[in-house]
Short mmCIF file of C-alpha atoms in Angstrom, two decimals:
data_model
loop_
_atom_site.label_atom_id
_atom_site.label_comp_id
_atom_site.label_asym_id
_atom_site.label_seq_id
_atom_site.Cartn_x
_atom_site.Cartn_y
_atom_site.Cartn_z
CA MET Z 274 -59.11 68.59 -30.34
CA SER Z 275 -57.69 65.90 -28.02
CA ILE Z 276 -58.25 66.54 -24.32
CA GLY Z 277 -55.26 64.33 -23.33
CA TRP Z 278 -54.67 62.10 -20.35
CA THR Z 279 -56.35 62.79 -17.01
CA PRO Z 280 -56.78 60.49 -14.00
CA ILE Z 281 -60.61 60.71 -14.48
CA ALA Z 282 -60.30 59.84 -18.14
CA GLU Z 283 -58.12 56.84 -17.31
CA GLU Z 284 -60.58 55.54 -14.72
CA ALA Z 285 -63.47 56.05 -17.14
CA GLU Z 286 -61.64 54.01 -19.77
CA ARG Z 287 -60.91 51.22 -17.28
CA ALA Z 288 -64.55 51.15 -16.17
CA ALA Z 289 -65.71 50.99 -19.83
CA ARG Z 290 -63.44 48.00 -20.44
CA LEU Z 291 -64.99 46.22 -17.47
CA ARG Z 292 -68.59 47.11 -18.33
CA HIS Z 293 -68.16 45.73 -21.90
CA PRO Z 294 -66.30 42.48 -21.24
CA ASP Z 295 -67.57 40.87 -24.41
CA ARG Z 296 -65.03 42.92 -26.33
CA HIS Z 297 -62.21 41.49 -24.18
CA SER Z 298 -63.24 37.89 -23.69
CA MET Z 299 -60.86 35.44 -22.03
CA PRO Z 300 -59.83 32.09 -23.58
CA LYS Z 301 -61.34 28.86 -22.35
CA PRO Z 302 -58.96 26.45 -20.65
CA ALA Z 303 -57.67 23.44 -22.62
CA HIS Z 304 -59.51 21.39 -19.99
CA ARG Z 305 -61.52 22.18 -16.89
CA ARG Z 306 -59.39 23.62 -14.06
CA ILE Z 307 -59.99 23.10 -10.35
CA LEU Z 308 -57.98 25.46 -8.20
CA THR Z 309 -57.84 25.49 -4.41
CA VAL Z 310 -57.12 28.91 -2.95
CA ALA Z 311 -55.22 28.27 0.23
CA ASN Z 312 -53.08 29.98 2.91
CA GLN Z 313 -53.48 29.15 6.56
CA LYS Z 314 -52.59 32.71 7.47
CA GLY Z 315 -55.64 34.92 7.89
CA GLY Z 316 -55.93 38.37 6.30
CA VAL Z 317 -53.93 37.65 3.13
CA GLY Z 318 -56.75 38.36 0.70
CA LYS Z 319 -57.69 34.72 0.13
CA THR Z 320 -61.44 35.01 -0.09
CA THR Z 321 -61.22 38.44 -1.73
CA SER Z 322 -58.97 37.00 -4.42
CA THR Z 323 -61.18 33.94 -4.92
CA VAL Z 324 -64.41 35.91 -5.53
CA ASN Z 325 -62.83 38.67 -7.61
CA ILE Z 326 -60.88 36.36 -9.88
CA ALA Z 327 -63.96 34.19 -10.23
CA ALA Z 328 -66.10 37.24 -11.09
CA ALA Z 329 -63.51 38.52 -13.61
CA LEU Z 330 -63.37 35.10 -15.40
CA ALA Z 331 -67.22 34.92 -15.39
CA MET Z 332 -67.64 38.44 -16.76
CA HIS Z 333 -65.32 37.70 -19.60
CA GLY Z 334 -67.11 34.68 -20.97
CA LEU Z 335 -66.07 31.79 -18.80
CA ARG Z 336 -68.39 29.73 -16.57
CA VAL Z 337 -67.11 29.48 -13.02
CA LEU Z 338 -68.09 27.62 -9.83
CA VAL Z 339 -66.92 28.94 -6.45
CA VAL Z 340 -67.04 26.39 -3.60
CA ASP Z 341 -67.12 28.20 -0.26
CA LEU Z 342 -65.39 25.89 2.18
CA ASP Z 343 -64.96 28.49 4.97
CA PRO Z 344 -67.58 28.33 7.75
CA GLN Z 345 -67.53 32.13 7.95
CA GLY Z 346 -69.22 32.17 4.50
CA ASN Z 347 -67.49 35.34 3.36
CA ALA Z 348 -67.23 34.23 -0.25
CA SER Z 349 -70.97 33.48 -0.27
CA THR Z 350 -71.62 36.96 1.08
CA ALA Z 351 -69.45 38.66 -1.53
CA LEU Z 352 -71.17 36.74 -4.30
CA GLY Z 353 -74.62 37.70 -3.13
CA VAL Z 354 -75.59 34.14 -2.38
CA GLU Z 355 -77.93 33.14 0.51
CA HIS Z 356 -76.17 31.28 3.24
CA ARG Z 357 -78.36 31.43 6.30
CA ALA Z 358 -78.65 28.26 8.44
CA GLY Z 359 -80.89 25.74 6.63
CA THR Z 360 -79.79 26.86 3.18
CA PRO Z 361 -78.59 23.87 0.99
CA SER Z 362 -74.85 24.17 1.25
CA ILE Z 363 -71.48 22.48 0.93
CA TYR Z 364 -71.98 21.04 4.44
CA GLU Z 365 -74.80 18.76 3.28
CA ALA Z 366 -72.86 17.91 0.09
CA LEU Z 367 -69.79 16.82 2.13
CA LEU Z 368 -71.91 14.59 4.26
CA GLY Z 369 -73.49 13.08 1.15
CA GLU Z 370 -76.99 14.25 2.05
CA ILE Z 371 -77.46 16.26 -1.16
CA GLY Z 372 -75.60 16.67 -4.45
CA ILE Z 373 -73.50 19.69 -5.41
CA VAL Z 374 -76.01 20.65 -8.11
CA GLU Z 375 -78.76 20.92 -5.50
CA ALA Z 376 -76.58 23.20 -3.33
CA THR Z 377 -75.45 25.47 -6.20
CA ALA Z 378 -76.86 28.99 -6.50
CA VAL Z 379 -76.27 31.65 -9.22
CA SER Z 380 -74.32 34.72 -8.03
CA THR Z 381 -75.74 38.19 -8.34
CA ALA Z 382 -72.38 39.15 -9.92
CA SER Z 383 -72.88 37.22 -13.14
CA ASP Z 384 -75.10 34.56 -14.63
CA ASN Z 385 -71.88 32.70 -15.47
CA LEU Z 386 -70.83 32.63 -11.81
CA LEU Z 387 -72.13 29.86 -9.59
CA CYS Z 388 -71.55 29.32 -5.88
CA VAL Z 389 -71.91 26.45 -3.40
CA PRO Z 390 -72.43 28.45 -0.18
CA ALA Z 391 -71.10 27.77 3.27
CA THR Z 392 -73.42 27.96 6.29
CA ILE Z 393 -72.50 28.05 9.97
CA ASP Z 394 -73.20 24.29 10.04
CA LEU Z 395 -69.83 23.85 8.34
CA ALA Z 396 -68.10 24.81 11.54
CA GLY Z 397 -68.78 21.31 12.97
CA ALA Z 398 -68.02 19.46 9.75
CA GLU Z 399 -64.33 18.69 10.65
CA ILE Z 400 -65.46 16.79 13.69
CA GLU Z 401 -68.21 14.92 11.81
CA LEU Z 402 -65.87 14.03 8.96
CA VAL Z 403 -63.33 12.38 11.22
CA SER Z 404 -65.27 9.15 11.58
CA MET Z 405 -66.34 8.95 7.93
CA VAL Z 406 -64.93 6.55 5.29
CA ALA Z 407 -62.53 8.36 2.86
CA ARG Z 408 -62.88 11.50 4.92
CA GLU Z 409 -60.18 13.33 2.96
CA SER Z 410 -61.93 12.64 -0.38
CA ARG Z 411 -65.50 13.75 0.37
CA LEU Z 412 -65.21 16.94 -1.68
CA ARG Z 413 -63.55 15.19 -4.61
CA GLN Z 414 -66.41 12.69 -4.71
CA ALA Z 415 -68.97 15.48 -4.58
CA LEU Z 416 -67.21 17.38 -7.41
CA SER Z 417 -67.24 14.43 -9.82
CA ASP Z 418 -66.74 14.96 -13.53
CA GLU Z 419 -70.38 14.10 -14.16
CA VAL Z 420 -71.52 16.81 -11.74
CA LEU Z 421 -69.20 19.44 -13.17
CA ASP Z 422 -70.20 18.47 -16.68
CA GLU Z 423 -73.86 19.01 -15.67
CA LEU Z 424 -72.96 22.49 -14.35
CA ALA Z 425 -70.92 23.05 -17.55
CA VAL Z 426 -68.16 24.99 -15.73
CA ASP Z 427 -64.70 25.88 -17.09
CA TYR Z 428 -63.28 26.76 -13.70
CA VAL Z 429 -63.83 25.66 -10.10
CA LEU Z 430 -62.33 27.80 -7.35
CA ILE Z 431 -62.38 26.42 -3.80
CA ASP Z 432 -62.05 28.96 -0.99
CA CYS Z 433 -60.47 27.38 2.09
CA PRO Z 434 -60.68 28.36 5.81
CA PRO Z 435 -57.44 29.92 7.30
CA SER Z 436 -56.26 26.62 8.68
CA LEU Z 437 -54.68 23.31 7.58
CA GLY Z 438 -57.44 21.10 8.93
CA LEU Z 439 -59.65 18.48 7.31
CA LEU Z 440 -61.64 20.97 5.22
CA THR Z 441 -58.44 22.34 3.61
CA VAL Z 442 -57.18 18.75 3.08
CA ASN Z 443 -60.46 17.94 1.28
CA ALA Z 444 -59.93 21.02 -0.93
CA LEU Z 445 -56.34 19.95 -1.75
CA VAL Z 446 -57.50 16.40 -2.61
CA ALA Z 447 -60.28 17.72 -4.87
CA ALA Z 448 -58.08 20.06 -6.97
CA ALA Z 449 -55.21 19.68 -9.38
CA GLU Z 450 -53.89 23.18 -8.74
CA VAL Z 451 -53.23 25.39 -5.73
CA LEU Z 452 -53.42 29.21 -5.90
CA ILE Z 453 -51.59 30.83 -2.94
CA PRO Z 454 -52.23 34.49 -2.13
CA ILE Z 455 -49.24 36.10 -0.36
CA GLN Z 456 -49.47 39.58 1.11
CA CYS Z 457 -46.65 42.10 0.50
CA GLU Z 458 -46.11 42.66 4.19
CA TYR Z 459 -43.75 41.74 7.00
CA TYR Z 460 -43.75 37.97 7.78
CA ALA Z 461 -45.33 37.33 4.42
CA LEU Z 462 -43.63 33.95 4.04
CA GLU Z 463 -44.19 32.94 7.66
CA GLY Z 464 -46.02 29.61 7.78
CA LEU Z 465 -45.81 29.11 4.04
CA GLY Z 466 -43.36 26.23 4.55
CA GLN Z 467 -45.96 24.34 6.53
CA LEU Z 468 -48.54 24.88 3.74
CA LEU Z 469 -46.07 23.63 1.09
CA SER Z 470 -45.17 20.66 3.27
CA ASN Z 471 -48.91 19.69 3.55
CA ILE Z 472 -49.32 20.05 -0.18
CA ASP Z 473 -46.38 17.65 -0.64
CA LEU Z 474 -47.95 15.17 1.74
CA VAL Z 475 -51.33 15.31 -0.06
CA ARG Z 476 -49.51 14.87 -3.40
CA SER Z 477 -47.62 11.86 -2.07
CA HIS Z 478 -50.52 10.02 -0.44
CA LEU Z 479 -53.83 11.29 -1.80
CA ASN Z 480 -53.55 13.33 -5.04
CA THR Z 481 -50.57 12.90 -7.34
CA ALA Z 482 -51.81 15.62 -9.66
CA LEU Z 483 -51.69 18.35 -7.08
CA HIS Z 484 -49.24 21.24 -7.67
CA VAL Z 485 -48.81 24.94 -6.91
CA SER Z 486 -49.60 26.53 -10.23
CA THR Z 487 -50.23 30.12 -9.20
CA ILE Z 488 -49.00 32.58 -6.61
CA LEU Z 489 -50.69 35.95 -6.34
CA LEU Z 490 -49.12 38.97 -4.51
CA THR Z 491 -51.75 40.95 -2.60
CA MET Z 492 -51.97 44.12 -0.57
CA TYR Z 493 -49.10 45.76 -2.44
CA ASP Z 494 -48.30 49.30 -1.25
CA GLY Z 495 -45.87 50.92 -3.73
CA ARG Z 496 -45.05 53.61 -1.21
CA THR Z 497 -43.14 51.17 1.02
CA LYS Z 498 -39.71 49.61 0.47
CA LEU Z 499 -40.94 46.55 2.26
CA ALA Z 500 -43.51 45.71 -0.44
CA ASP Z 501 -40.82 45.73 -3.10
CA GLN Z 502 -38.55 43.58 -0.93
CA VAL Z 503 -41.27 40.95 -0.37
CA THR Z 504 -42.18 41.00 -4.08
CA SER Z 505 -38.60 40.48 -5.08
CA GLU Z 506 -38.12 37.67 -2.57
CA VAL Z 507 -41.29 35.83 -3.59
CA ARG Z 508 -40.43 36.11 -7.34
CA GLN Z 509 -36.85 34.94 -6.69
CA HIS Z 510 -38.15 31.90 -4.71
CA PHE Z 511 -41.05 30.85 -6.87
CA GLY Z 512 -40.13 32.14 -10.31
CA GLY Z 513 -42.72 31.95 -13.07
CA THR Z 514 -45.38 30.57 -10.72
CA VAL Z 515 -45.89 34.14 -9.54
CA LEU Z 516 -48.33 36.20 -11.52
CA ARG Z 517 -46.92 39.44 -13.06
CA THR Z 518 -50.02 41.26 -11.80
CA VAL Z 519 -49.94 42.43 -8.13
CA ILE Z 520 -53.08 43.44 -6.25
CA PRO Z 521 -52.72 46.88 -4.67
CA ARG Z 522 -53.84 47.64 -1.13
CA SER Z 523 -57.24 49.27 -1.75
CA VAL Z 524 -60.03 50.70 0.32
CA LYS Z 525 -62.50 49.78 -2.46
CA VAL Z 526 -61.48 46.15 -2.35
CA SER Z 527 -62.00 46.12 1.43
CA GLU Z 528 -65.38 47.90 1.25
CA ALA Z 529 -67.00 45.78 -1.41
CA PRO Z 530 -67.90 42.68 0.66
CA GLY Z 531 -69.83 44.95 3.06
CA TYR Z 532 -72.26 45.57 0.17
CA SER Z 533 -72.42 41.84 -0.76
CA GLN Z 534 -70.47 42.62 -3.96
CA THR Z 535 -67.14 41.93 -5.60
CA VAL Z 536 -64.98 44.95 -6.21
CA LEU Z 537 -65.65 44.51 -9.94
CA ALA Z 538 -69.31 45.31 -9.30
CA TYR Z 539 -68.76 47.79 -6.48
CA ASP Z 540 -66.20 50.02 -8.23
CA PRO Z 541 -65.31 48.65 -11.74
CA GLY Z 542 -63.04 51.52 -12.51
CA SER Z 543 -60.82 51.16 -9.47
CA ARG Z 544 -57.22 49.95 -9.54
CA GLY Z 545 -58.19 46.96 -7.37
CA ALA Z 546 -60.91 45.85 -9.84
CA MET Z 547 -58.68 46.18 -12.87
CA SER Z 548 -55.82 44.38 -11.10
CA TYR Z 549 -58.07 41.37 -10.48
CA VAL Z 550 -59.17 41.41 -14.13
CA ASP Z 551 -55.53 41.42 -15.21
CA ALA Z 552 -54.73 38.54 -12.75
CA ALA Z 553 -57.69 36.55 -14.08
CA ARG Z 554 -56.54 37.15 -17.66
CA GLU Z 555 -53.08 35.78 -16.82
CA ILE Z 556 -54.72 32.68 -15.24
CA ALA Z 557 -57.00 32.22 -18.27
CA GLN Z 558 -54.11 32.58 -20.73
CA TYR Z 559 -52.08 30.00 -18.84
CA GLY Z 560 -55.09 27.68 -18.80
CA SER Z 561 -55.54 27.96 -22.55
CA ARG Z 562 -51.99 26.76 -23.06
CA MET Z 563 -52.13 23.79 -20.66
CA GLY Z 564 -52.08 20.25 -22.01
CA GLY Z 565 -54.50 17.51 -21.06
CA PRO Z 566 -55.33 16.52 -17.46
CA GLU Z 567 -52.58 13.88 -17.54
CA THR Z 568 -49.91 16.63 -17.55
CA ASN Z 569 -51.09 18.08 -14.26
CA GLY Z 570 -48.45 18.00 -11.62
CA ALA Z 571 -45.78 16.98 -14.09
#
């Protein structure tokens, strides 16, 4: 006799799908993808989206490197990676003191998920980089093809600080793609013009391959008319760049970093966890259809 649908049964089924990802593997990209996750506004779900999309890709068969470029080190915390002062980190790699491989640690979330942590030392990096040769390209040099081949990664996700300073410029120069999280709230598009303008400047002068490939709507609250208005406005403005999946406002998503976990590990059956899996699947499916590197930014 069939018991039928219940909310508990639905959540159990979602959790089972997440705990047995081998049955739902995601396709490898046609070529390695490097995405910078950027938005100079704070509180839009940038770091949360970086770590949870990375974890979802890694849990479903892909090898992912997260580069934590935010001095607060929140991505490192969520991925369970040590980032106390003195830990080999992205700071030393940017200054050329060590290589990326030496600074890379394996996340507690998955053996397929690697992280280059950020320590508090990174807070002074913008000042130190100013006087350096090719200061905007330090991260690109550190993330060379040879290094990424050695790490054997399919995806690199770079988590930026909530600013448009030299660290974010380094992230934009190092990547071919930009992923912009936009929250479904009032003033959602405020400041976005400045970010897009900076992306255009970087593309014109430093990285012709750079383009906005992905926009992710976050903090969606279906109970409000405002969320639907923002969603409609963003989709109208950016078209197919916007993922179909939206990330709901969720207590579980907010709680997970406090336990040094992604929401996929903290509560795999939650709507937030499954939404990030769906978003990652969209990103992976797009990646599998992409042409060679020469088509980036076309």
